[in-house]
């Protein structure tokens, strides 16, 4: 579009010269050939310079981005692909110039001497196109600016982490090729007691530590209860709701045989950590009471159906307040420990929230850590799944390094460290990439809209340059001339803004949601509108000033003589 505008303005500016050439015998074909030769020379020089500059810039930018450790630059190597890209860019540029110059060349070839003398660029269609183009490019710029600049790294850190730091047994939540290697209880206590911890919590997850591999893969940590009584009724009801029929269940999992082991997540946690967990949960029945939970007589139930379900999800199955007796399988033995609980609450992890120890893909039976140790006895010390730590956050990098050193010294390759600090760093890098790409695309598209405004103003003014000369001959000043052109530009800008503001709002709201961003921020949308408005005002002022100076390089008499 920019190339088209340049060629079109050039032809319009010299349209009377084209008419004069035809008056003395030059044909339309000769005019086209003359201009075509100019296009070829300009294109060759521009493509060569652009290819060399683009190649150099490509190498420089990729190296800078790689040094900044931005993810999309890590796997790029300067090589044959750059040669192909340069060739493809040169070919694309040549085709673009050819297409963009066709209309301008056709105008010069077809215009008659009389039409050239009276030529005035048609205004209405060009103005409508310029207004729509500027409005659409403004909408895209506002949407990208609001979405990417408004990307909240802290929101993402909270979405992935409920505590500041987490040292955890990776195999507890993931299948692996290696057998489960427990976290040593002494190590867990050492991590929980680090000097920088304001508060810390040790979580337990039931696991059949001696489980055999299935097709060479060891399962994640799952406990088991007898498939009987109330837990059987609830499980069968939930299977029916999720479309799991009895034939499939009996053949694949074997859980429908009464008295068999029903594998499920069994989580033991400190009651004082319950308010922290509650931030990531929807409660569908009952309430979360830390004092009652600490007694060891209460159980929190999470169904597979409520995992990542919304607030309005209607759950049926387990009910808060009912008593349920469970027989817990003791790993490595044929014995069971029976215990009766009162269901305190039925919960579910919030949508798009991966923070919290209940955010797993299985049914969760959540009990207090005391009840967990009562059931599993000494084996509970081998079932530590994670240690969560909250700090004052004074030296996050040092805390992260200290925990990583402790993990290395444990010599347990299945222990990992994650943190809000680590997630925040990663998300800040992602934000930088998104902002760079988004603003770059927005500016490029914005330039197209601005180019159309410039094209409309320039062609309109050049086709009226005799008229402006006549007005100046009867007293119009340069300031009045610049003001008239500025008003013409601002009319198009203001009409574009009238379209942009209401249409851009819903588009920006939509693009500002996860995963592209973290939520719509009206104040940033207002800033982006202001930026587009300022850009439009500056554009109109710059074009009016440049056109006024350009036209006044010739005297009024010289310009009036062009009409003769």
Coordinates of C-alpha atoms in Angstrom, one line a residue:
X1 CA 0.0 0.0 0.0
X2 CA 2.8 2.4 0.8
X3 CA 4.5 1.6 -2.5
X4 CA 1.3 2.2 -4.3
X5 CA 0.8 5.5 -2.6
X6 CA 4.3 6.7 -3.6
X7 CA 3.9 5.8 -7.2
X8 CA 0.4 7.2 -7.4
X9 CA 1.4 10.5 -5.8
X10 CA 4.3 10.8 -8.1
X11 CA 2.1 10.4 -11.2
X12 CA -0.5 12.8 -9.9
X13 CA 2.1 15.4 -9.2
X14 CA 3.4 15.1 -12.8
X15 CA 0.0 14.4 -14.5
X16 CA 0.1 17.7 -16.4
X17 CA 3.6 16.9 -17.7
X18 CA 2.2 13.6 -19.0
X19 CA -0.5 15.5 -20.7
X20 CA 2.0 17.9 -22.3
X21 CA 4.1 14.9 -23.6
X22 CA 1.0 13.5 -25.3
X23 CA 0.2 16.9 -26.8
X24 CA 3.5 16.8 -28.7
X25 CA 3.0 13.2 -29.9
X26 CA 4.1 10.8 -27.2
X27 CA 1.8 7.7 -27.0
X28 CA 0.4 6.1 -23.9
X29 CA 2.6 3.1 -24.5
X30 CA 5.7 5.3 -24.6
X31 CA 4.6 7.0 -21.4
X32 CA 4.1 3.7 -19.7
X33 CA 7.6 2.5 -20.9
X34 CA 9.3 5.6 -19.7
X35 CA 7.7 5.3 -16.2
X36 CA 8.2 1.6 -16.2
X37 CA 12.0 2.1 -16.7
X38 CA 12.0 4.4 -13.7
X39 CA 10.1 1.9 -11.6
X40 CA 12.6 -0.9 -12.5
X41 CA 15.6 1.3 -11.6
X42 CA 14.1 2.4 -8.3
X43 CA 13.0 -1.2 -7.5
X44 CA 16.4 -2.7 -8.2
X45 CA 18.2 -0.2 -6.0
X46 CA 15.6 -0.5 -3.2
X47 CA 15.4 -4.3 -3.3
X48 CA 19.2 -4.6 -3.2
X49 CA 19.6 -2.1 -0.3
X50 CA 16.6 -3.6 1.5
X51 CA 17.9 -7.2 1.2
X52 CA 21.3 -6.3 2.5
X53 CA 20.0 -4.1 5.3
X54 CA 17.3 -6.7 6.2
X55 CA 19.9 -9.6 6.3
X56 CA 22.2 -7.6 8.5
X57 CA 19.4 -6.6 10.8
X58 CA 18.1 -10.1 11.0
X59 CA 21.5 -11.4 12.2
X60 CA 21.9 -8.6 14.6
X61 CA 18.4 -8.8 16.1
X62 CA 18.5 -12.6 16.5
X63 CA 21.8 -12.4 18.3
X64 CA 20.5 -9.7 20.6
X65 CA 17.3 -11.7 21.3
X66 CA 19.4 -14.9 21.9
X67 CA 21.6 -12.9 24.3
X68 CA 18.5 -11.8 26.1
X69 CA 17.5 -15.6 26.3
X70 CA 14.2 -15.1 24.6
X71 CA 12.7 -18.5 23.7
X72 CA 11.9 -18.1 20.0
X73 CA 15.6 -17.1 19.3
X74 CA 17.2 -20.0 21.1
X75 CA 16.9 -22.4 18.2
X76 CA 17.8 -20.1 15.3
X77 CA 21.1 -20.5 13.6
X78 CA 22.4 -18.2 10.8
X79 CA 22.8 -20.4 7.7
X80 CA 21.2 -21.5 4.5
X81 CA 17.8 -20.4 5.7
X82 CA 18.9 -16.8 5.7
X83 CA 19.9 -17.1 2.1
X84 CA 16.5 -18.5 1.2
X85 CA 14.8 -15.9 3.2
X86 CA 16.7 -13.1 1.4
X87 CA 15.9 -14.5 -2.0
X88 CA 12.2 -15.0 -1.1
X89 CA 12.1 -11.4 0.3
X90 CA 13.7 -10.0 -2.9
X91 CA 11.2 -11.9 -5.0
X92 CA 8.2 -10.8 -2.9
X93 CA 9.4 -7.2 -3.1
X94 CA 9.7 -7.3 -6.9
X95 CA 6.2 -8.8 -7.2
X96 CA 4.8 -6.2 -4.8
X97 CA 6.4 -3.3 -6.7
X98 CA 5.0 -4.7 -10.0
X99 CA 1.5 -4.9 -8.6
X100 CA 1.6 -1.6 -6.7
X101 CA 2.8 0.4 -9.7
X102 CA 0.2 -0.9 -12.2
X103 CA -2.6 1.5 -11.4
X104 CA -0.3 4.6 -11.4
X105 CA 1.2 3.5 -14.7
X106 CA -2.2 2.9 -16.2
X107 CA -3.4 6.3 -15.1
X108 CA -0.4 8.0 -16.8
X109 CA -0.8 5.9 -20.0
X110 CA -4.6 6.5 -20.4
X111 CA -5.0 10.1 -19.4
X112 CA -5.6 12.5 -22.3
X113 CA -4.0 16.0 -22.6
X114 CA -7.4 17.6 -21.8
X115 CA -8.0 15.3 -18.8
X116 CA -4.5 15.9 -17.5
X117 CA -5.0 19.7 -17.6
X118 CA -8.3 19.4 -15.7
X119 CA -7.2 16.4 -13.5
X120 CA -8.4 16.3 -9.9
X121 CA -8.2 13.2 -7.8
X122 CA -11.6 11.8 -6.9
X123 CA -12.1 12.4 -3.2
X124 CA -15.1 10.5 -1.8
X125 CA -14.0 6.9 -2.4
X126 CA -10.4 7.6 -1.4
X127 CA -11.6 9.3 1.8
X128 CA -13.9 6.5 2.8
X129 CA -11.1 3.9 2.2
X130 CA -8.6 6.0 4.1
X131 CA -11.0 6.4 7.1
X132 CA -11.8 2.7 7.2
X133 CA -8.1 1.7 6.8
X134 CA -7.0 4.0 9.6
X135 CA -9.8 2.8 11.9
X136 CA -9.0 -0.8 11.3
X137 CA -5.3 -0.4 11.8
X138 CA -6.1 1.6 15.0
X139 CA -8.3 -1.2 16.3
X140 CA -5.5 -3.7 15.8
X141 CA -2.9 -1.5 17.4
X142 CA -5.2 -0.8 20.4
X143 CA -6.0 -4.5 20.8
X144 CA -2.4 -5.6 20.6
X145 CA -1.1 -2.8 22.8
X146 CA -3.7 -3.4 25.5
X147 CA -3.4 -7.2 25.5
X148 CA 0.4 -7.4 25.5
X149 CA 1.4 -4.4 27.6
X150 CA -1.4 -5.5 30.1
X151 CA 0.0 -9.0 30.4
X152 CA 0.3 -9.5 34.2
X153 CA 3.2 -11.6 35.1
X154 CA 2.2 -11.7 38.8
X155 CA -1.2 -13.1 37.8
X156 CA 0.5 -15.8 35.9
X157 CA 2.8 -16.6 38.8
X158 CA -0.2 -16.9 41.2
X159 CA -1.9 -19.1 38.6
X160 CA 0.9 -21.6 38.6
X161 CA 2.0 -21.4 42.2
X162 CA 0.1 -21.1 45.5
X163 CA 3.3 -20.7 47.6
X164 CA 6.4 -18.7 47.0
X165 CA 8.5 -21.8 46.8
X166 CA 7.8 -25.5 46.3
X167 CA 10.1 -28.4 46.7
X168 CA 8.3 -31.5 45.4
X169 CA 8.5 -35.1 44.4
X170 CA 8.0 -35.0 40.6
X171 CA 7.1 -38.7 40.4
X172 CA 4.2 -38.1 42.8
X173 CA 2.2 -36.4 40.0
X174 CA 3.8 -37.8 36.9
X175 CA 4.5 -41.3 35.4
X176 CA 8.2 -42.0 34.9
X177 CA 10.5 -44.7 33.6
X178 CA 12.1 -45.1 37.0
X179 CA 10.7 -46.4 40.2
X180 CA 9.4 -44.0 42.9
X181 CA 12.2 -42.6 45.0
X182 CA 10.8 -41.2 48.2
X183 CA 11.7 -37.8 49.7
X184 CA 13.6 -38.4 52.9
X185 CA 11.7 -37.1 55.9
X186 CA 14.8 -35.6 57.4
X187 CA 15.4 -33.7 54.2
X188 CA 11.8 -32.5 54.1
X189 CA 12.0 -31.2 57.6
X190 CA 15.3 -29.5 56.8
X191 CA 13.7 -27.7 53.8
X192 CA 10.7 -26.7 55.8
X193 CA 13.0 -25.2 58.5
X194 CA 15.1 -23.0 56.2
X195 CA 15.9 -19.6 57.7
X196 CA 14.1 -17.5 55.2
X197 CA 10.8 -19.4 55.6
X198 CA 8.0 -17.3 57.2
X199 CA 5.7 -20.4 57.0
X200 CA 6.1 -23.8 55.6
X201 CA 3.9 -26.9 55.1
X202 CA 4.7 -30.5 54.4
X203 CA 2.2 -32.4 52.2
X204 CA 1.8 -36.2 51.9
X205 CA 0.4 -38.2 49.1
X206 CA -0.4 -41.9 49.4
X207 CA 1.7 -44.0 47.0
X208 CA 2.2 -47.7 46.3
X209 CA 6.0 -47.3 46.6
X210 CA 6.7 -50.9 45.5
X211 CA 4.4 -50.8 42.5
X212 CA 5.4 -52.8 39.4
X213 CA 5.9 -51.0 36.1
X214 CA 3.1 -51.1 33.5
X215 CA 4.7 -51.5 30.0
X216 CA 7.9 -50.3 31.5
X217 CA 6.4 -47.2 33.0
X218 CA 5.9 -46.6 36.8
X219 CA 2.7 -44.9 37.8
X220 CA 2.3 -41.6 39.7
X221 CA 1.5 -41.7 43.4
X222 CA -1.9 -43.1 44.0
X223 CA -3.4 -44.6 47.1
X224 CA -6.2 -47.2 47.3
X225 CA -9.3 -47.8 49.2
X226 CA -11.7 -50.8 49.1
X227 CA -14.3 -50.3 46.4
X228 CA -17.3 -50.7 48.5
X229 CA -20.0 -48.9 50.3
X230 CA -20.6 -45.1 49.8
X231 CA -17.3 -44.6 47.8
X232 CA -18.5 -47.2 45.3
X233 CA -21.9 -45.6 44.9
X234 CA -20.4 -42.2 44.3
X235 CA -17.7 -43.5 41.9
X236 CA -20.3 -45.4 39.8
X237 CA -22.5 -42.3 39.6
X238 CA -19.6 -40.2 38.5
X239 CA -18.5 -42.8 35.9
X240 CA -22.0 -42.8 34.5
X241 CA -22.1 -39.0 34.3
X242 CA -18.7 -39.0 32.4
X243 CA -19.8 -41.7 30.0
X244 CA -17.7 -44.6 31.5
X245 CA -19.8 -47.7 31.1
X246 CA -19.5 -50.8 33.3
X247 CA -17.9 -53.0 30.5
X248 CA -15.1 -50.5 29.9
X249 CA -14.5 -49.9 33.6
X250 CA -14.4 -53.6 34.5
X251 CA -12.1 -54.5 31.5
X252 CA -9.7 -51.6 31.9
X253 CA -9.6 -50.7 35.5
X254 CA -11.3 -53.6 37.3
X255 CA -12.8 -51.2 39.8
X256 CA -16.4 -52.4 39.6
X257 CA -15.7 -55.6 41.3
X258 CA -16.8 -55.2 44.9
X259 CA -14.0 -55.3 47.5
X260 CA -11.2 -54.6 45.0
X261 CA -8.8 -51.7 45.4
X262 CA -10.0 -48.4 44.1
X263 CA -7.0 -46.3 43.2
X264 CA -7.4 -42.6 44.0
X265 CA -5.5 -39.6 45.1
X266 CA -5.1 -39.5 48.9
X267 CA -3.6 -36.2 50.2
X268 CA -2.6 -35.4 53.7
X269 CA -2.0 -31.8 54.6
X270 CA -1.6 -29.4 57.5
X271 CA -4.9 -27.8 58.5
X272 CA -3.3 -24.4 58.7
X273 CA -2.6 -24.6 54.9
X274 CA -6.3 -24.9 54.1
X275 CA -6.9 -21.1 53.6
X276 CA -4.0 -21.0 51.1
X277 CA -5.5 -24.0 49.2
X278 CA -9.0 -22.4 49.3
X279 CA -7.9 -19.6 47.1
X280 CA -7.6 -22.0 44.2
X281 CA -10.8 -23.9 44.8
X282 CA -14.5 -23.7 44.1
X283 CA -16.6 -25.1 47.0
X284 CA -19.7 -26.8 45.7
X285 CA -21.1 -28.1 49.0
X286 CA -20.2 -27.5 52.6
X287 CA -17.4 -25.1 53.8
X288 CA -13.7 -25.2 54.5
X289 CA -13.1 -25.0 58.2
X290 CA -9.5 -25.3 59.3
X291 CA -10.3 -26.0 63.0
X292 CA -12.7 -28.9 62.2
X293 CA -10.2 -30.2 59.6
X294 CA -7.4 -30.2 62.1
X295 CA -9.3 -32.7 64.3
X296 CA -8.7 -35.4 61.8
X297 CA -12.3 -36.5 61.6
X298 CA -13.2 -34.6 58.4
X299 CA -12.5 -35.2 54.7
X300 CA -12.5 -32.9 51.7
X301 CA -13.7 -34.6 48.5
X302 CA -12.7 -33.5 45.0
X303 CA -14.3 -35.4 42.0
X304 CA -12.8 -35.7 38.6
X305 CA -15.9 -34.0 37.3
X306 CA -15.2 -30.9 39.4
X307 CA -11.6 -30.5 38.2
X308 CA -11.3 -27.1 36.5
X309 CA -15.1 -26.7 36.6
X310 CA -16.6 -23.2 37.0
X311 CA -18.5 -21.7 39.9
X312 CA -21.9 -22.5 38.3
X313 CA -21.1 -26.2 37.9
X314 CA -23.8 -28.4 39.4
X315 CA -22.3 -31.4 41.1
X316 CA -24.2 -34.4 42.3
X317 CA -22.6 -37.4 44.2
X318 CA -20.9 -36.9 47.5
X319 CA -22.6 -34.6 49.9
X320 CA -21.2 -32.4 52.6
X321 CA -22.2 -33.6 56.1
X322 CA -22.5 -37.3 55.4
X323 CA -20.4 -39.9 57.1
X324 CA -18.3 -42.2 55.0
X325 CA -16.2 -45.2 56.1
X326 CA -13.1 -46.0 54.1
X327 CA -10.8 -48.9 54.2
X328 CA -7.3 -47.7 53.2
X329 CA -5.0 -50.2 51.6
X330 CA -1.6 -50.4 53.3
X331 CA 1.1 -50.6 50.6
X332 CA 3.2 -53.8 50.5
X333 CA 0.7 -55.7 52.6
X334 CA -2.8 -57.2 52.3
X335 CA -4.1 -55.3 55.2
X336 CA -6.4 -52.3 55.4
X337 CA -6.9 -49.5 57.9
X338 CA -10.6 -48.5 58.4
X339 CA -11.6 -45.0 59.4
X340 CA -14.8 -43.0 59.3
X341 CA -14.8 -39.4 58.2
X342 CA -17.4 -36.7 57.9
X343 CA -17.4 -35.0 54.5
X344 CA -16.6 -31.4 55.2
X345 CA -16.8 -30.1 51.7
X346 CA -17.0 -31.0 48.0
X347 CA -14.5 -28.9 46.0
X348 CA -13.1 -28.4 42.6
X349 CA -10.0 -26.7 41.2
X350 CA -10.8 -23.3 39.5
X351 CA -10.7 -23.2 35.7
X352 CA -7.2 -22.5 34.2
X353 CA -5.7 -22.6 37.7
X354 CA -2.8 -25.0 38.2
X355 CA -1.8 -23.8 41.7
X356 CA -2.6 -26.0 44.6
X357 CA -1.9 -29.5 45.6
X358 CA -5.4 -30.7 44.6
X359 CA -4.9 -29.8 41.0
X360 CA -4.5 -33.3 39.7
X361 CA -6.4 -35.5 37.3
X362 CA -7.8 -38.0 39.7
X363 CA -10.4 -38.2 42.5
X364 CA -8.9 -36.6 45.6
X365 CA -9.6 -37.6 49.2
X366 CA -8.0 -34.9 51.3
X367 CA -7.4 -35.5 55.0
X368 CA -5.3 -33.9 57.7
X369 CA -1.7 -34.8 58.0
X370 CA -2.3 -36.3 61.5
X371 CA -5.0 -38.6 60.1
X372 CA -2.7 -39.5 57.2
X373 CA 0.1 -40.5 59.5
X374 CA -2.4 -42.4 61.7
X375 CA -3.5 -44.5 58.7
X376 CA -0.1 -45.1 57.1
X377 CA 2.1 -45.2 60.2
X378 CA 5.8 -45.2 59.5
X379 CA 5.2 -45.5 55.8
X380 CA 3.9 -41.9 55.8
X381 CA 7.5 -40.7 56.2
X382 CA 8.1 -42.2 52.7
X383 CA 5.1 -40.4 51.2
X384 CA 6.1 -36.8 51.5
X385 CA 5.0 -35.2 48.1
X386 CA 5.9 -31.6 48.6
X387 CA 7.1 -28.9 50.9
X388 CA 5.6 -25.4 50.4
X389 CA 7.3 -22.3 51.7
X390 CA 6.2 -18.7 52.0
X391 CA 8.7 -15.9 52.5
X392 CA 9.0 -12.2 52.9
X393 CA 10.5 -12.1 49.4
X394 CA 13.6 -10.0 50.2
X395 CA 16.1 -11.9 48.2
X396 CA 14.2 -14.3 45.9
X397 CA 17.1 -15.3 43.7
X398 CA 19.2 -16.3 46.7
X399 CA 16.4 -18.3 48.2
X400 CA 15.9 -20.1 44.9
X401 CA 19.6 -20.9 44.7
X402 CA 19.7 -22.2 48.2
X403 CA 16.8 -24.6 47.7
X404 CA 18.3 -25.8 44.4
X405 CA 21.6 -26.5 46.2
X406 CA 19.8 -28.5 48.8
X407 CA 18.0 -30.6 46.2
X408 CA 21.3 -31.3 44.4
X409 CA 22.9 -32.4 47.7
X410 CA 20.0 -34.8 48.3
X411 CA 21.1 -36.8 45.3
X412 CA 17.4 -37.6 44.5
X413 CA 16.8 -36.8 40.8
X414 CA 13.1 -36.9 41.3
X415 CA 13.0 -33.9 43.6
X416 CA 12.4 -30.6 41.8
X417 CA 12.1 -26.9 42.8
X418 CA 9.6 -24.4 41.5
X419 CA 8.6 -21.0 42.6
X420 CA 6.7 -17.8 41.9
X421 CA 10.1 -16.2 41.4
X422 CA 11.0 -18.7 38.6
X423 CA 7.6 -18.4 37.0
X424 CA 7.7 -14.7 37.1
X425 CA 11.1 -14.6 35.3
X426 CA 9.8 -16.9 32.6
X427 CA 6.6 -14.9 32.2
X428 CA 8.5 -11.6 32.1
X429 CA 10.5 -13.0 29.2
X430 CA 7.3 -14.1 27.5
X431 CA 5.8 -10.7 28.0
X432 CA 8.8 -9.0 26.5
X433 CA 8.5 -11.2 23.4
X434 CA 4.8 -10.6 23.1
X435 CA 5.2 -6.8 23.6
X436 CA 8.0 -6.7 21.0
X437 CA 6.1 -8.7 18.4
X438 CA 2.7 -7.1 19.1
X439 CA 3.9 -3.5 19.0
X440 CA 5.9 -4.2 15.9
X441 CA 2.9 -5.7 14.1
X442 CA 0.7 -2.9 15.4
X443 CA 3.1 -0.2 14.1
X444 CA 3.4 -1.9 10.7
X445 CA -0.4 -2.1 10.3
X446 CA -0.7 1.4 11.7
X447 CA 1.7 2.7 9.1
X448 CA -0.5 1.3 6.4
X449 CA -3.5 3.2 7.8
X450 CA -1.5 6.4 8.1
X451 CA -0.1 5.9 4.5
X452 CA -3.7 5.9 3.2
X453 CA -4.5 9.1 5.1
X454 CA -1.3 10.7 3.6
X455 CA -2.1 9.4 0.1
X456 CA -5.6 10.9 0.3
X457 CA -4.4 14.2 1.6
X458 CA -1.5 14.5 -0.8
X459 CA -3.4 13.5 -4.0
X460 CA -6.2 15.8 -3.0
X461 CA -3.9 18.8 -2.4
X462 CA -1.8 18.2 -5.5
X463 CA -4.9 18.0 -7.7
X464 CA -5.9 21.4 -6.2
X465 CA -2.5 23.1 -6.3
X466 CA -3.8 25.6 -9.0
X467 CA -6.8 26.4 -6.9
X468 CA -4.5 27.0 -3.9
X469 CA -2.3 29.3 -6.0
X470 CA -5.4 31.2 -7.1
X471 CA -6.5 31.6 -3.4
X472 CA -3.0 32.8 -2.4
X473 CA -3.1 35.3 -5.2
X474 CA -6.1 36.9 -3.6
X475 CA -4.7 36.9 -0.1
X476 CA -4.5 33.4 1.4
X477 CA -1.5 33.1 3.7
X478 CA 0.8 30.0 4.1
X479 CA -0.6 29.5 7.6
X480 CA -4.2 29.6 6.3
X481 CA -3.2 27.1 3.6
X482 CA -1.6 24.8 6.1
X483 CA -4.7 25.1 8.4
X484 CA -7.0 24.2 5.6
X485 CA -5.0 21.0 4.8
X486 CA -4.8 20.2 8.5
X487 CA -8.6 20.4 8.9
X488 CA -9.1 18.1 6.0
X489 CA -6.7 15.5 7.6
X490 CA -8.3 15.9 11.1
X491 CA -11.8 15.3 9.6
X492 CA -10.7 11.8 8.4
X493 CA -8.9 11.1 11.7
X494 CA -11.9 12.1 13.9
X495 CA -14.3 10.0 11.8
X496 CA -11.9 7.1 12.1
X497 CA -11.8 7.5 15.9
X498 CA -15.6 7.5 16.0
X499 CA -15.4 4.1 14.4
X500 CA -12.4 2.9 16.3
X501 CA -13.5 3.5 19.9
X502 CA -16.8 1.5 20.0
X503 CA -15.7 -1.3 17.7
X504 CA -12.2 -1.6 19.2
X505 CA -13.6 -2.1 22.7
X506 CA -15.1 -5.6 22.3
X507 CA -12.2 -6.7 20.0
X508 CA -9.7 -5.6 22.6
X509 CA -11.7 -7.3 25.4
X510 CA -11.7 -10.6 23.5
X511 CA -8.0 -10.5 22.7
X512 CA -7.0 -9.6 26.2
X513 CA -8.2 -12.9 27.7
X514 CA -6.1 -15.9 28.5
X515 CA -4.0 -17.4 26.9
X516 CA -3.1 -14.3 24.8
X517 CA -3.1 -12.1 27.8
X518 CA -4.3 -12.0 31.4
X519 CA -7.4 -9.8 31.3
X520 CA -8.8 -6.6 29.9
X521 CA -7.4 -3.4 31.4
X522 CA -9.6 -0.3 30.5
X523 CA -6.9 2.2 31.4
X524 CA -4.5 0.7 28.9
X525 CA -7.2 0.8 26.2
X526 CA -7.7 4.5 27.0
X527 CA -3.9 5.0 26.7
X528 CA -3.9 3.2 23.3
X529 CA -6.7 5.4 22.0
X530 CA -4.8 8.5 23.2
X531 CA -1.7 7.2 21.3
X532 CA -3.7 6.7 18.1
X533 CA -5.2 10.2 18.5
X534 CA -1.9 11.9 19.0
X535 CA -0.4 10.0 16.1
X536 CA -3.3 11.2 13.9
X537 CA -2.9 14.8 15.0
X538 CA 0.8 14.7 14.4
X539 CA 0.3 13.1 11.0
X540 CA -2.2 15.7 9.9
X541 CA 0.1 18.5 11.2
X542 CA 3.2 17.1 9.5
X543 CA 1.5 16.5 6.2
X544 CA -0.1 19.9 6.1
X545 CA 3.2 21.6 6.9
X546 CA 5.2 19.6 4.4
X547 CA 2.7 20.1 1.6
X548 CA 2.5 23.8 2.3
X549 CA 6.2 24.2 2.2
X550 CA 6.5 22.0 -0.9
X551 CA 3.9 23.9 -2.9
X552 CA 5.3 27.3 -1.9
X553 CA 8.7 26.5 -3.3
X554 CA 7.4 27.9 -6.5
X555 CA 5.9 31.4 -6.6
X556 CA 2.2 31.9 -7.1
X557 CA 2.8 33.1 -10.7
X558 CA 4.8 30.0 -11.6
X559 CA 2.1 27.8 -10.3
X560 CA -0.7 29.7 -12.1
X561 CA 1.2 29.4 -15.3
X562 CA 1.0 25.6 -15.1
X563 CA -2.7 25.9 -15.8
X564 CA -2.0 27.7 -19.1

